Short mmCIF file of C-alpha atoms in Angstrom, two decimals:
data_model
loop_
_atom_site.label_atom_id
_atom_site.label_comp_id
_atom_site.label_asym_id
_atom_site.label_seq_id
_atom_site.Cartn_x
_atom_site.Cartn_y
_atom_site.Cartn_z
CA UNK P 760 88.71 106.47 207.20
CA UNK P 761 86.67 109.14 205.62
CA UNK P 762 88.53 108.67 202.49
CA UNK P 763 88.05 105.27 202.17
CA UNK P 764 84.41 105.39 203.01
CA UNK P 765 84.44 107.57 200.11
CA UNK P 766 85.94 105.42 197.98
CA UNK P 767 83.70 102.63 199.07
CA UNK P 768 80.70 104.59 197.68
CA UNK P 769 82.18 105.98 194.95
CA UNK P 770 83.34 101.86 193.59
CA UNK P 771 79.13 101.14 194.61
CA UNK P 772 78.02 103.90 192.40
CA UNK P 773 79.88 102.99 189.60
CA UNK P 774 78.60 99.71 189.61
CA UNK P 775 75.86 98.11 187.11
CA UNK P 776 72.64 99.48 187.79
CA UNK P 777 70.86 96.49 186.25
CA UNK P 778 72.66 93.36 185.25
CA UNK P 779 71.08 89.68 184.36
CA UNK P 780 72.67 86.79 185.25
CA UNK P 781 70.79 83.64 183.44
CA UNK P 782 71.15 79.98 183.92
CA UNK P 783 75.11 81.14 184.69
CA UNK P 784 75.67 83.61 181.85
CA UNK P 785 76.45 86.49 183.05
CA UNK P 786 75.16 89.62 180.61
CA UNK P 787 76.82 93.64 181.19
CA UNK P 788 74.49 95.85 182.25
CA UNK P 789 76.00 97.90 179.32
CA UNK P 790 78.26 97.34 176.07
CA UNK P 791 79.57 99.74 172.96
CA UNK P 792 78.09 99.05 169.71
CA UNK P 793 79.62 101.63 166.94
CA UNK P 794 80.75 104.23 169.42
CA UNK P 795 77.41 103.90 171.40
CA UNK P 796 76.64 103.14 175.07
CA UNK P 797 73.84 100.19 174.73
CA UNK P 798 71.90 98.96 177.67
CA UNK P 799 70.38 95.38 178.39
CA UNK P 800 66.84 95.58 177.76
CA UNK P 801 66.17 92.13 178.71
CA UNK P 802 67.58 88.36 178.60
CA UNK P 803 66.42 85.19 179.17
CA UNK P 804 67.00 80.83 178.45
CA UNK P 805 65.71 79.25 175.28
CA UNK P 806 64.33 76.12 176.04
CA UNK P 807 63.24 73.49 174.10
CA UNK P 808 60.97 70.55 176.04
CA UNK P 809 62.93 70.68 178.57
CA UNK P 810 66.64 71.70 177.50
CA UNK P 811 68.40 74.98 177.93
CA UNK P 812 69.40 75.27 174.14
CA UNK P 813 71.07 79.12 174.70
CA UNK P 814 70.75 82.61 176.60
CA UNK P 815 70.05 85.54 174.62
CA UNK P 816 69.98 89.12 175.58
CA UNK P 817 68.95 92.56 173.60
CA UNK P 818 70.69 95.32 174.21
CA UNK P 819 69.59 98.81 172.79
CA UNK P 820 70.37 102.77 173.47
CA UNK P 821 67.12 103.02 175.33
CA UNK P 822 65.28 100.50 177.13
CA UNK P 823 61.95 99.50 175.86
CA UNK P 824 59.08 98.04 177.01
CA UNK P 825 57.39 97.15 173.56
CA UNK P 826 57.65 94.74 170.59
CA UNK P 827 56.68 97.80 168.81
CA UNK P 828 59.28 100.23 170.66
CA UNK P 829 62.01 97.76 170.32
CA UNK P 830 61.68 97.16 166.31
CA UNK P 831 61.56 101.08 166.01
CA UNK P 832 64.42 101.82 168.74
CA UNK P 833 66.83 103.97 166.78
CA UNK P 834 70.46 103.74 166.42
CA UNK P 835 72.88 100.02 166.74
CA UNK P 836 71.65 97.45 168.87
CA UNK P 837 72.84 94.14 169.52
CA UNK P 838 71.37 90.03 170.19
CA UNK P 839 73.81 88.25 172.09
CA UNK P 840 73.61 84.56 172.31
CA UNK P 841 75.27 81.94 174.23
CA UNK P 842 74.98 78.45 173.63
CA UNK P 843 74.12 75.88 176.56
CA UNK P 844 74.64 73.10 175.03
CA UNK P 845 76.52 71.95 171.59
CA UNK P 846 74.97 72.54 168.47
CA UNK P 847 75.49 71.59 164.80
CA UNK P 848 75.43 74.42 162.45
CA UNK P 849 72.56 72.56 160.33
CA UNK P 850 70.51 72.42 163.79
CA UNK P 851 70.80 76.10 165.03
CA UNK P 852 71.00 77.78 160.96
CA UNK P 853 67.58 75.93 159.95
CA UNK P 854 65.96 76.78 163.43
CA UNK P 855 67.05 80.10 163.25
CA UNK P 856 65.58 80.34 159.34
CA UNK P 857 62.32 79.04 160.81
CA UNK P 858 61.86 81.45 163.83
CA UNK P 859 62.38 84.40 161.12
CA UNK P 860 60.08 82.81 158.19
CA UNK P 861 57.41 82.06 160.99
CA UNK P 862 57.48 85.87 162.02
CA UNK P 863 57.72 87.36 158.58
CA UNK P 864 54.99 87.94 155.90
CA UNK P 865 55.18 85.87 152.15
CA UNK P 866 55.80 89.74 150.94
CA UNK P 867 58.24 91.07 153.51
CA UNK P 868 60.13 87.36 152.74
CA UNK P 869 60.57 87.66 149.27
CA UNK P 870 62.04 91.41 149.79
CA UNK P 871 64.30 89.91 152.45
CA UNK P 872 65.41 86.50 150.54
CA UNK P 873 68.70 87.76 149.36
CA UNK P 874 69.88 88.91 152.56
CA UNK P 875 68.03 85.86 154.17
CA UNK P 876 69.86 83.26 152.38
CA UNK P 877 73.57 85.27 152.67
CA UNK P 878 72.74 84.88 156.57
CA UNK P 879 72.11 81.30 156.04
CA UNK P 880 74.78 80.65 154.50
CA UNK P 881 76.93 82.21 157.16
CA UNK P 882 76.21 78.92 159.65
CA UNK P 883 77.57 76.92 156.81
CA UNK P 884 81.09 78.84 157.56
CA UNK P 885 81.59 77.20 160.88
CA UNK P 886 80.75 73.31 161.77
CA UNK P 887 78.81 74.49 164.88
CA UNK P 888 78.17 76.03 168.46
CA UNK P 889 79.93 74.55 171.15
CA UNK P 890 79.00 74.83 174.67
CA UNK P 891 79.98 78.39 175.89
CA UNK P 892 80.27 79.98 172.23
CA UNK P 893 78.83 83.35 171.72
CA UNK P 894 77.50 84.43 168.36
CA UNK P 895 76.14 88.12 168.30
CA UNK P 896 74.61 90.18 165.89
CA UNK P 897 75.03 93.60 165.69
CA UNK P 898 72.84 96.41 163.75
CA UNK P 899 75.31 99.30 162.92
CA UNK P 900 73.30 102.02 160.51
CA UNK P 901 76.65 102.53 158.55
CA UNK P 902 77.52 99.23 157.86
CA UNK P 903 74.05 96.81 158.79
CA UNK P 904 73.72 93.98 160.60
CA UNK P 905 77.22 92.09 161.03
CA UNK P 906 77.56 88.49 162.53
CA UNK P 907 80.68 87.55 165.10
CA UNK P 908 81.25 84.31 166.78
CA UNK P 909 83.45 84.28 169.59
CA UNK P 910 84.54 87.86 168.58
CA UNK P 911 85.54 87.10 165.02
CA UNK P 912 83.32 88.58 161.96
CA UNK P 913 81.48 85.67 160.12
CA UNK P 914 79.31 86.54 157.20
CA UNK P 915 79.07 89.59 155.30
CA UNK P 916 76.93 92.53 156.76
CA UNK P 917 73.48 92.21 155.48
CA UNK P 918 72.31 96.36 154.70
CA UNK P 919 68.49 96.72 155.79
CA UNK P 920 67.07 97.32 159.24
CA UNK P 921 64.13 95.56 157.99
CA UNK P 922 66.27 92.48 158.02
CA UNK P 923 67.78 92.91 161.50
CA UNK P 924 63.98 93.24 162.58
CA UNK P 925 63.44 89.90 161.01
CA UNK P 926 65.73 88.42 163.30
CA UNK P 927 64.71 90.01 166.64
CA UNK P 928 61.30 89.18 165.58
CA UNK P 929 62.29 85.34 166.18
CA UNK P 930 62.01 85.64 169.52
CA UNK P 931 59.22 88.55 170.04
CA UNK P 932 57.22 88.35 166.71
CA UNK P 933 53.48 86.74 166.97
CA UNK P 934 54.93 83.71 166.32
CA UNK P 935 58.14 83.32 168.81
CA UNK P 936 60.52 80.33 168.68
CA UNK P 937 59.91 80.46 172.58
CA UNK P 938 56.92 82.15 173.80
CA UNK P 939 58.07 82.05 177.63
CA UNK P 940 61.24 83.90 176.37
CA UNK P 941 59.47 86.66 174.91
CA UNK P 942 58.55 89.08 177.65
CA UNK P 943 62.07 88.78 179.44
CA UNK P 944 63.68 90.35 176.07
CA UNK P 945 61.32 93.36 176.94
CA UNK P 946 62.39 96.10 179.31
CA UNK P 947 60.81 95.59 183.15
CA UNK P 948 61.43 98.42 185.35
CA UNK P 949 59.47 96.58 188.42
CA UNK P 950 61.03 93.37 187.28
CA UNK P 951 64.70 94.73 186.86
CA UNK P 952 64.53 96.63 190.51
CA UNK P 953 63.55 93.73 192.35
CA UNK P 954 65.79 91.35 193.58
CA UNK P 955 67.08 88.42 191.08
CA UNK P 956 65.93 84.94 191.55
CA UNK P 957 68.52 82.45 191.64
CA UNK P 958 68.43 80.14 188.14
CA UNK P 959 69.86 77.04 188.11
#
C-alpha cells in the first residue's frame, strides 16, 4: 500500500505545473525548442466579431510578465497556433502581414522587408489552414526563425531576432491584432495558480 501511495505522489508530482486548455486546445505546460526546456508563458483565442479564428500560445525559457521582458527573453522560443476554423492562405498571410506592419516602425519595416516578404511568401506554399492545423514558429539563435505546419518545415528560416519580434509583436505590440488577447500571452502567476475557468 505504501508503495503505491508512493507511486501515486510521485505520477502527481511529475505532472504539469501549469497547463492552458483554450476553447478545447489543449497547450503543454512545457516543449523542447533546440535542445531547450520552454515553458508556456501564456495562451489565449483570437477572435474576430464574434468568431474564434485560432488559439495561440508563447512559450519561452523563462516566464515573463512584460511586452518588454518577452521581446528581450533570451534563447529559442516558440508561437504556436491552432486554427478554429478554416482559413485560406490569402486570408490568414495578409492578416498576419497587417498585425506585423501595424506594430512595426516605416524604418524597422524597410530593414525587415526582405525577410518580411520571404515569410509571406511562405502562406503562398500551402492553399490554407484547415480546422485543427497547427502552424508554429520557432526562434532558434543558430538557425532563426523557422515555420512548420502540422510538423513539416515550410519556408526558409528568416536570420534576425528583430524579425521574430516583429511577429510576436502582432499580438502584444501597441497596436495588437486582438487587444483582449494580449495580456493572456503574458505570464500570470496569480492567474496561472488559480483554478481554470471552463471555455466553451
Amino acid at each position: 500500500l505504501k508503495s503505491a501511495v508512493a507511486a501515486a505522489l510521485l505520477a502527481a508530482s511529475s505532472l504539469p505545473t501549469f497547463a492552458a486548455e483554450v476553447a478545447g486546445v489543449k497547450f503543454a505546460d512545457t516543449v523542447t525548442v533546440a535542445g531547450h526546456e520552454l515553458k508556456l508563458n501564456g495562451a489565449g483565442v483570437r477572435t474576430k466579431l464574434v468568431f474564434k479564428v485560432y488559439a495561440l500560445g508563447f512559450y519561452l525559457q523563462d516566464r515573463k510578465s512584460t511586452v518588454a521582458d518577452v521581446l528581450a527573453a533570451q534563447g529559442p522560443r516558440r508561437i504556436r497556433i491552432v486554427s478554429m476554423r478554416d482559413l485560406s492562405s490569402d486570408d490568414f498571410g495578409m492578416a498576419f502581414m497587417k498585425g506585423l506592419n501595424d506594430n512595426v516602425g516605416a524604418e524597422e519595416r524597410t530593414k525587415l522587408l526582405p525577410q518580411t516578404k520571404a515569410f509571406g511568401e511562405m502562406f503562398a506554399q500551402f492553399p490554407g489552414l484547415k480546422k485543427g492545423d497547427e502552424l508554429v514558429v520557432d526562434w532558434n539563435p543558430s538557425v532563426g526563425s523557422q515555420s512548420f505546419l502540422n510538423g513539416k518545415k515550410v519556408g526558409e528560416p528568416q536570420p534576425d531576432l528583430a524579425f521574430f519580434n516583429a511577429i510576436m509583436r502582432i499580438w502584444i505590440g501597441n497596436k495588437p491584432v486582438d487587444s483582449s488577447l494580449k495580456p493572456k500571452l503574458l505570464w500570470n502567476a496569480e492567474k496561472a495558480s488559480a483554478p481554470a475557468p471552463e471555455t466553451n
